[in-house]
Tab-separated table of C-alpha atoms and ligand atoms in Angstrom:
chain	number	residue	atom	x	y	z
E	1	MET	CA	-10.601	-22.471	10.259
E	2	THR	CA	-12.881	-22.456	7.281
E	3	LYS	CA	-10.884	-21.759	3.945
E	4	GLN	CA	-12.073	-18.323	2.834
E	5	THR	CA	-12.539	-17.950	-0.853
E	6	LEU	CA	-10.560	-15.182	-2.713
E	7	GLU	CA	-13.467	-13.049	-2.866
E	8	GLU	CA	-14.171	-13.245	0.809
E	9	ILE	CA	-10.402	-12.242	1.828
E	10	ALA	CA	-10.483	-9.429	-0.837
E	11	GLU	CA	-13.886	-8.061	0.433
E	12	ALA	CA	-12.513	-8.140	3.979
E	13	MET	CA	-9.484	-6.245	2.894
E	14	VAL	CA	-11.806	-3.435	1.911
E	15	ALA	CA	-14.683	-3.469	4.571
E	16	PRO	CA	-16.370	-0.484	5.341
E	17	GLY	CA	-14.511	1.824	7.540
E	18	LYS	CA	-11.321	-0.125	7.399
E	19	GLY	CA	-7.923	-0.041	5.406
E	20	ILE	CA	-4.637	-1.718	5.178
E	21	LEU	CA	-1.558	-0.837	6.921
E	22	ALA	CA	1.653	-0.954	4.878
E	23	ALA	CA	4.328	-2.002	7.320
E	24	ASP	CA	6.489	-4.093	4.713
E	25	GLU	CA	9.248	-1.715	4.461
E	26	SER	CA	12.462	-3.311	3.348
E	27	THR	CA	15.383	-3.535	5.555
E	28	GLY	CA	16.934	-0.622	3.544
E	29	THR	CA	13.540	1.504	3.472
E	30	ILE	CA	13.072	1.098	7.277
E	31	LYS	CA	16.644	1.800	8.092
E	32	LYS	CA	15.823	5.117	6.308
E	33	ARG	CA	12.740	5.737	8.334
E	34	PHE	CA	14.663	4.825	11.649
E	35	ASP	CA	17.628	6.896	10.582
E	36	SER	CA	15.090	10.121	10.455
E	37	ILE	CA	14.326	9.289	14.362
E	38	ASN	CA	17.911	8.520	15.262
E	39	VAL	CA	17.197	4.971	16.042
E	40	GLU	CA	19.392	2.017	14.950
E	41	SER	CA	17.870	-0.415	12.465
E	42	THR	CA	18.257	-3.839	14.364
E	43	PHE	CA	16.233	-7.037	14.095
E	44	GLU	CA	15.110	-6.149	17.846
E	45	ASN	CA	14.018	-2.455	17.137
E	46	ARG	CA	12.310	-3.354	13.960
E	47	ARG	CA	10.246	-6.113	16.088
E	48	ASP	CA	9.463	-3.792	18.854
E	49	TYR	CA	8.411	-0.927	16.554
E	50	ARG	CA	6.100	-3.072	14.556
E	51	GLU	CA	4.821	-5.148	17.662
E	52	MET	CA	3.931	-1.624	18.993
E	53	LEU	CA	1.813	-0.924	16.098
E	54	PHE	CA	0.122	-4.304	16.287
E	55	TRP	CA	-0.492	-3.894	20.005
E	56	ALA	CA	-2.817	-0.854	19.357
E	57	LYS	CA	-5.844	-3.310	19.445
E	58	GLY	CA	-8.457	-0.483	19.314
E	59	ALA	CA	-7.240	0.828	16.147
E	60	MET	CA	-6.350	-2.537	14.664
E	61	LYS	CA	-9.837	-3.903	15.310
E	62	LYS	CA	-11.823	-0.915	14.268
E	63	ASN	CA	-9.935	0.330	11.321
E	64	ILE	CA	-7.165	-2.063	10.096
E	65	SER	CA	-8.540	-4.842	7.868
E	66	GLY	CA	-5.116	-5.970	7.080
E	67	VAL	CA	-1.084	-5.478	7.417
E	68	ILE	CA	1.540	-6.010	4.890
E	69	LEU	CA	4.561	-7.704	6.351
E	70	TYR	CA	8.010	-7.977	5.092
E	71	ASP	CA	9.516	-11.240	4.972
E	72	GLU	CA	11.413	-10.945	8.357
E	73	THR	CA	8.423	-9.839	10.079
E	74	ILE	CA	6.184	-12.646	8.952
E	75	ARG	CA	8.809	-14.983	10.788
E	76	GLN	CA	9.206	-12.638	13.878
E	77	ARG	CA	7.785	-13.528	17.518
E	78	THR	CA	6.798	-10.778	20.179
E	79	ALA	CA	9.608	-9.715	22.405
E	80	ASN	CA	8.172	-11.878	25.082
E	81	ASP	CA	8.263	-14.777	22.794
E	82	LYS	CA	4.773	-15.780	23.696
E	83	GLN	CA	3.198	-15.513	20.012
E	84	SER	CA	4.178	-14.517	16.706
E	85	LEU	CA	3.500	-11.031	15.133
E	86	VAL	CA	1.098	-12.766	12.866
E	87	GLU	CA	-0.898	-14.320	15.547
E	88	LEU	CA	-0.780	-10.808	17.501
E	89	MET	CA	-2.259	-9.073	14.525
E	90	MET	CA	-4.895	-11.730	13.873
E	91	ALA	CA	-6.081	-11.750	17.567
E	92	SER	CA	-7.572	-8.425	16.345
E	93	GLY	CA	-9.071	-9.555	13.461
E	94	SER	CA	-6.432	-8.172	11.043
E	95	ILE	CA	-5.512	-10.424	7.977
E	96	PRO	CA	-1.899	-10.998	7.542
E	97	GLY	CA	-0.178	-9.843	4.063
E	98	ILE	CA	3.275	-10.292	2.431
E	99	LYS	CA	5.187	-8.081	0.172
E	100	VAL	CA	6.729	-10.661	-2.347
E	101	ASP	CA	8.409	-8.661	-4.686
E	102	ALA	CA	12.066	-8.480	-4.819
E	103	GLY	CA	12.584	-4.811	-5.535
E	104	ALA	CA	12.843	-2.606	-8.712
E	105	GLN	CA	16.085	-2.884	-10.842
E	106	ASP	CA	17.202	-1.127	-13.650
E	107	LEU	CA	15.460	-2.153	-16.848
E	108	ALA	CA	17.962	-3.475	-19.363
E	109	GLY	CA	18.490	-1.019	-22.345
E	110	TYR	CA	16.289	1.780	-20.403
E	111	PRO	CA	18.616	3.085	-17.680
E	112	ASP	CA	16.517	5.552	-16.310
E	113	GLU	CA	13.589	3.228	-15.783
E	114	LYS	CA	12.810	0.206	-13.510
E	115	ILE	CA	11.421	-3.305	-13.574
E	116	THR	CA	10.121	-5.076	-10.372
E	117	GLU	CA	11.757	-8.569	-10.086
E	118	GLY	CA	10.881	-11.444	-8.014
E	119	LEU	CA	8.767	-13.893	-10.315
E	120	ASP	CA	11.482	-16.775	-10.287
E	121	GLY	CA	10.733	-19.273	-7.485
E	122	LEU	CA	7.638	-17.251	-6.651
E	123	ARG	CA	5.261	-20.325	-6.617
E	124	GLY	CA	7.110	-21.752	-3.901
E	125	ARG	CA	7.403	-18.792	-1.798
E	126	LEU	CA	3.632	-18.091	-2.003
E	127	ASN	CA	3.046	-21.683	-0.625
E	128	GLU	CA	5.421	-21.246	2.328
E	129	TYR	CA	3.749	-17.758	2.957
E	130	TYR	CA	0.316	-19.219	2.888
E	131	LYS	CA	1.288	-21.718	5.687
E	132	LEU	CA	2.801	-18.817	7.730
E	133	GLY	CA	-0.473	-17.082	7.614
E	134	ALA	CA	-0.548	-14.687	4.701
E	135	ARG	CA	-4.050	-14.643	2.848
E	136	PHE	CA	-2.900	-11.628	0.464
E	137	ALA	CA	0.403	-10.259	-1.264
E	138	LYS	CA	1.704	-7.120	-2.409
E	139	TRP	CA	3.808	-6.495	-5.758
E	140	ARG	CA	4.774	-2.918	-6.447
E	141	ALA	CA	5.819	-1.753	-9.861
E	142	VAL	CA	7.321	1.563	-10.216
E	143	ILE	CA	6.921	4.163	-13.241
E	144	THR	CA	8.730	7.394	-13.438
E	145	ILE	CA	7.488	10.280	-15.131
E	146	GLY	CA	10.580	12.066	-16.919
E	147	GLU	CA	11.379	13.551	-20.285
E	148	HIS	CA	10.467	10.899	-22.830
E	149	MET	CA	9.317	8.575	-19.916
E	150	PRO	CA	7.754	6.161	-19.235
E	151	THR	CA	8.395	4.142	-22.420
E	152	TYR	CA	5.919	1.609	-23.529
E	153	ASN	CA	8.406	-0.997	-22.994
E	154	CYS	CA	8.647	0.016	-19.131
E	155	ILE	CA	4.860	0.069	-18.797
E	156	HIS	CA	4.144	-3.062	-20.473
E	157	ALA	CA	7.172	-5.094	-18.759
E	158	ASN	CA	5.647	-4.106	-15.629
E	159	ALA	CA	2.197	-4.650	-16.407
E	160	HIS	CA	3.034	-8.189	-17.541
E	161	ALA	CA	4.951	-9.140	-14.118
E	162	LEU	CA	2.035	-7.732	-12.268
E	163	ALA	CA	-0.109	-10.034	-13.973
E	164	ARG	CA	2.078	-13.117	-13.703
E	165	TYR	CA	2.445	-12.366	-10.043
E	166	ALA	CA	-1.495	-11.962	-9.643
E	167	ALA	CA	-2.325	-15.209	-11.295
E	168	LEU	CA	0.355	-17.078	-9.199
E	169	CYS	CA	-1.195	-15.661	-5.940
E	170	GLN	CA	-4.728	-16.741	-6.807
E	171	GLU	CA	-3.391	-20.150	-7.783
E	172	ASN	CA	-2.066	-20.569	-4.085
E	173	GLY	CA	-5.197	-19.024	-2.399
E	174	ILE	CA	-3.884	-15.680	-1.920
E	175	VAL	CA	-5.338	-12.454	-2.842
E	176	PRO	CA	-2.857	-9.938	-4.801
E	177	ILE	CA	-2.682	-6.437	-4.310
E	178	VAL	CA	-1.653	-5.002	-7.533
E	179	GLU	CA	0.413	-1.909	-7.209
E	180	PRO	CA	1.508	-0.020	-10.124
E	181	GLU	CA	2.851	3.296	-8.823
E	182	VAL	CA	3.536	6.390	-11.033
E	183	LEU	CA	5.934	7.927	-8.837
E	184	MET	CA	5.060	11.678	-7.540
E	185	ASP	CA	8.765	12.473	-6.817
E	186	GLY	CA	10.200	11.675	-10.437
E	187	PRO	CA	12.994	13.983	-11.778
E	188	HIS	CA	10.773	15.882	-14.292
E	189	SER	CA	9.670	19.565	-13.637
E	190	GLY	CA	7.086	19.387	-16.021
E	191	HIS	CA	5.300	16.521	-14.353
E	192	ASP	CA	2.157	18.288	-13.497
E	193	ILE	CA	-1.491	16.890	-12.782
E	194	GLU	CA	-2.409	16.327	-16.328
E	195	GLN	CA	0.791	14.355	-17.337
E	196	CYS	CA	0.117	12.266	-14.165
E	197	TYR	CA	-3.314	11.526	-15.161
E	198	GLU	CA	-2.303	10.556	-18.761
E	199	VAL	CA	0.160	8.224	-17.388
E	200	THR	CA	-1.688	6.739	-14.821
E	201	GLU	CA	-4.360	6.144	-17.341
E	202	ALA	CA	-2.017	4.360	-19.764
E	203	VAL	CA	-0.447	2.301	-16.712
E	204	LEU	CA	-3.714	1.389	-15.646
E	205	LYS	CA	-5.180	0.274	-19.105
E	206	GLU	CA	-2.070	-1.684	-19.951
E	207	THR	CA	-2.274	-3.435	-16.373
E	208	PHE	CA	-5.861	-4.591	-16.700
E	209	GLN	CA	-5.330	-5.807	-20.230
E	210	GLU	CA	-2.479	-7.978	-18.982
E	211	LEU	CA	-4.495	-9.050	-15.987
E	212	TYR	CA	-7.179	-10.288	-18.438
E	213	LEU	CA	-4.654	-12.098	-20.733
E	214	ALA	CA	-3.283	-13.965	-17.617
E	215	GLY	CA	-6.597	-14.997	-16.607
E	216	VAL	CA	-6.724	-13.196	-13.112
E	217	MET	CA	-10.185	-12.882	-11.351
E	218	LEU	CA	-10.896	-9.446	-10.768
E	219	GLU	CA	-13.194	-10.227	-8.241
E	220	GLY	CA	-10.255	-11.812	-6.002
E	221	MET	CA	-7.769	-8.801	-6.222
E	222	VAL	CA	-7.431	-5.223	-4.722
E	223	LEU	CA	-5.757	-2.594	-6.824
E	224	LYS	CA	-3.225	-0.358	-5.236
E	225	PRO	CA	-2.628	2.825	-7.356
E	226	ASN	CA	-1.209	6.373	-6.913
E	227	MET	CA	-3.507	9.245	-6.799
E	228	VAL	CA	-3.494	11.717	-9.672
E	229	ILE	CA	-1.383	14.483	-8.244
E	230	PRO	CA	1.221	17.139	-9.521
E	231	GLY	CA	4.808	15.928	-8.940
E	232	GLN	CA	6.822	17.258	-6.313
E	233	LYS	CA	9.268	18.809	-8.675
E	234	SER	CA	6.634	20.627	-10.727
E	235	GLY	CA	6.369	23.298	-7.856
E	236	LYS	CA	2.595	23.136	-8.503
E	237	LYS	CA	-0.116	22.592	-5.964
E	238	ALA	CA	-3.687	20.963	-6.943
E	239	LYS	CA	-6.651	21.922	-4.860
E	240	PRO	CA	-7.884	18.738	-2.841
E	241	GLU	CA	-11.004	18.574	-4.745
E	242	GLU	CA	-9.256	18.596	-7.972
E	243	VAL	CA	-6.986	15.666	-6.927
E	244	ALA	CA	-10.038	13.734	-6.001
E	245	ASP	CA	-12.087	14.417	-8.997
E	246	LEU	CA	-9.280	13.659	-11.528
E	247	THR	CA	-8.384	10.541	-9.493
E	248	VAL	CA	-11.926	9.356	-9.782
E	249	GLN	CA	-12.160	10.039	-13.186
E	250	CYS	CA	-9.155	8.152	-14.278
E	251	LEU	CA	-9.933	5.292	-12.072
E	252	LYS	CA	-13.615	5.102	-13.633
E	253	SER	CA	-12.389	4.951	-17.134
E	254	CYS	CA	-9.861	2.152	-16.345
E	255	VAL	CA	-10.832	-0.050	-13.437
E	256	PRO	CA	-13.484	-2.744	-14.201
E	257	SER	CA	-16.373	-2.663	-11.367
E	258	ALA	CA	-15.702	-6.397	-10.938
E	259	VAL	CA	-12.714	-5.224	-8.733
E	260	PRO	CA	-13.926	-5.008	-5.121
E	261	GLY	CA	-11.857	-2.378	-3.907
E	262	ILE	CA	-8.978	0.114	-4.586
E	263	ALA	CA	-6.853	0.870	-1.596
E	264	PHE	CA	-4.414	3.883	-2.230
E	265	LEU	CA	-0.615	4.199	-1.346
E	266	SER	CA	0.335	7.685	-0.035
E	267	GLY	CA	3.225	7.945	-2.287
E	268	GLY	CA	4.930	10.978	-0.300
E	269	GLN	CA	1.708	13.018	0.525
E	270	SER	CA	1.714	14.394	4.259
E	271	ASP	CA	-0.707	12.285	6.247
E	272	ILE	CA	-3.345	14.854	6.343
E	273	GLU	CA	-3.528	15.403	2.539
E	274	ALA	CA	-3.621	11.641	1.972
E	275	THR	CA	-6.598	11.601	4.543
E	276	GLU	CA	-8.359	14.550	2.696
E	277	HIS	CA	-7.946	13.306	-0.742
E	278	LEU	CA	-9.473	9.946	0.051
E	279	SER	CA	-12.312	11.435	2.071
E	280	LEU	CA	-13.234	13.869	-0.839
E	281	MET	CA	-13.162	10.984	-3.282
E	282	ASN	CA	-15.783	9.070	-1.328
E	283	SER	CA	-17.869	12.273	-0.285
E	284	ARG	CA	-18.076	13.543	-3.765
E	285	HIS	CA	-18.682	10.609	-5.847
E	286	ASP	CA	-20.829	7.641	-6.764
E	287	LEU	CA	-18.374	4.699	-6.770
E	288	PRO	CA	-18.731	1.201	-8.178
E	289	TRP	CA	-15.983	-0.138	-5.799
E	290	THR	CA	-14.938	0.604	-2.431
E	291	LEU	CA	-12.140	3.337	-2.045
E	292	THR	CA	-9.918	3.145	1.008
E	293	PHE	CA	-6.148	3.515	2.103
E	294	SER	CA	-3.254	1.013	2.192
E	295	TYR	CA	-0.701	3.758	3.478
E	296	GLY	CA	2.649	3.209	4.693
E	297	ARG	CA	4.123	6.578	5.776
E	298	ALA	CA	0.778	8.328	5.971
E	299	LEU	CA	-0.178	5.996	8.545
E	300	GLN	CA	3.090	5.713	10.395
E	301	ALA	CA	4.746	9.139	10.069
E	302	ALA	CA	3.354	10.444	13.591
E	303	ALA	CA	3.613	7.283	15.380
E	304	LEU	CA	7.224	6.783	14.452
E	305	LYS	CA	8.050	10.399	15.371
E	306	ALA	CA	6.091	9.932	18.639
E	307	TRP	CA	8.095	6.750	19.616
E	308	GLY	CA	11.392	7.681	18.803
E	309	GLY	CA	12.745	4.364	19.872
E	310	LYS	CA	12.031	4.843	23.511
E	311	LYS	CA	9.755	2.247	25.571
E	312	GLU	CA	8.189	5.224	27.648
E	313	ASN	CA	6.618	6.574	24.371
E	314	VAL	CA	4.774	3.450	23.397
E	315	LYS	CA	1.523	4.616	24.681
E	316	LYS	CA	1.770	7.975	22.862
E	317	ALA	CA	2.793	6.334	19.582
E	318	GLN	CA	0.079	4.082	19.695
E	319	ASP	CA	-2.276	6.966	20.331
E	320	ALA	CA	-0.981	8.682	17.241
E	321	PHE	CA	-1.414	5.615	15.017
E	322	ALA	CA	-4.788	5.140	16.471
E	323	HIS	CA	-5.775	8.721	15.577
E	324	ARG	CA	-4.357	8.635	11.962
E	325	ALA	CA	-6.011	5.023	11.803
E	326	ALA	CA	-9.471	6.529	12.728
E	327	MET	CA	-8.937	9.600	10.344
E	328	ASN	CA	-8.487	7.405	7.406
E	329	GLY	CA	-11.320	5.068	8.757
E	330	LEU	CA	-13.597	8.243	8.489
E	331	ALA	CA	-12.108	9.260	5.078
E	332	SER	CA	-12.949	5.760	3.609
E	333	LYS	CA	-16.641	6.628	4.302
E	334	GLY	CA	-16.298	10.233	3.247
E	335	LYS	CA	-16.622	11.466	6.363
E	336	TRP	CA	-13.407	13.055	7.514
E	337	THR	CA	-13.631	16.762	8.652
E	338	LYS	CA	-10.923	19.165	9.865
E	339	ALA	CA	-12.965	19.235	13.259
E	340	ALA	CA	-12.447	15.404	13.632
E	341	GLU	CA	-8.827	15.820	12.893
E	342	LYS	CA	-8.562	18.084	15.732
E	343	GLY	CA	-10.443	15.757	18.151
E	344	LYS	CA	-13.634	17.776	18.113
O	401	13P	P1	3.487	4.766	1.310
O	401	13P	O1	1.852	4.838	1.581
O	401	13P	O2	4.391	5.122	2.039
O	401	13P	O3	3.576	5.215	-0.260
O	401	13P	O4	3.647	3.179	1.118
O	401	13P	C1	2.641	2.266	0.696
O	401	13P	C2	3.285	1.246	-0.004
O	401	13P	O5	3.162	0.049	0.221
O	401	13P	C3	4.337	1.141	-1.234
O	401	13P	O6	4.483	0.115	-1.619
C-alpha cells in the first residue's frame, strides 16, 4: 500500500457525500448506551454491536469515509475470528481512526471546568496505533457554559493541549481531528444561541492560534466543532435556519480556508435535527471548506434501539444505520429533504 500524505487522508475523510462514524465511546459511555436498551456491556456485546455496524457494507461504502474507534475496538477481531474489525471496515473503504485522549478531568483551581488529559506517552501510543492501521485520531476538549464560565484559563489550556496533540499526530503520519466541544447540556439557564456563538467563537479563535504556534499544518487536519445552538436548559429553541446561518457565520470568522473539512459532532441533538442543520448549512451558503458529519449518537441512536442486543434484529438495525448514514450523506451535499427522510 502506498503511503498517503496527511492532506490526502484529510481530503478522503471529508469526501463528497461521506462523513465519519464516531464509534469511539469509552467503556463508561458505551455502558450508558447499552443500559438504555437493557443490554449488558461486555467485551463480546460491544464487539457484536460494532461489528454489526461495520458489516453494513452498502452504508459504509457509500457514506462512511472513516470510523473513530476506541482502544479496545482497534484490537478486536470479528466473532468468527476471521479478521480484525479494522480489516472489516477497511474492506468497505473506510479509514480507521482512533480516540487518543484520556478523557476530561477537573481543571485544577477551577472545579467546575474540565481539561482533557492524555499527552503523556502520546507519541509512543500514536506509533502503535499507526501500526494497528489508524490514519487519523481524535481528541475532544469540553467547554462548559455557566455563570462566569468558561474562563480564559480553561479555553487556553484546552486549546494548548489540542495543539500539542495535533502536532504529535502529524509527526506520526496521523491526521488529527481537533474537537473543541462547547457543550449544549451545560447547567446554565441563560445559555442561549447568542452565548453559544460568543463562546464558540472565542474557543475556535484560541484553538487556531495555538495550532499556528504549534506549527500544525492546517491542510492535514479536520475540525470537529459543535453547532451554534441554544443550551438544553435555556428552554429556547432556534429555527433550523438560524442554527445553520449562525454556525456558518461563526465558522467563517474563525476557521482558515486551508482546513479541508469540518465534521460536526451531534452533541445531544436528535438525529433528524443534526441532519437538517447540516443540510441547511450546505444548501444556504457558499463555503470555503467541506461541511460534513462526525456523529456518534445521531448516527447510532436508531440502530442501537432497533438492535436491542438480539441477533434476529441485526438486519433491522443495519437498515436503520444505513438510512441515517444516507440521510447525512445527502445533508453533506445540502440535499436532504423531509420526503427523503420518509423514504419517498
Ligand atoms: P456525538 O455526535 O454523540 O456528540 O458524538 C460525537 C463525538 O465523537 C463526541 O466526541
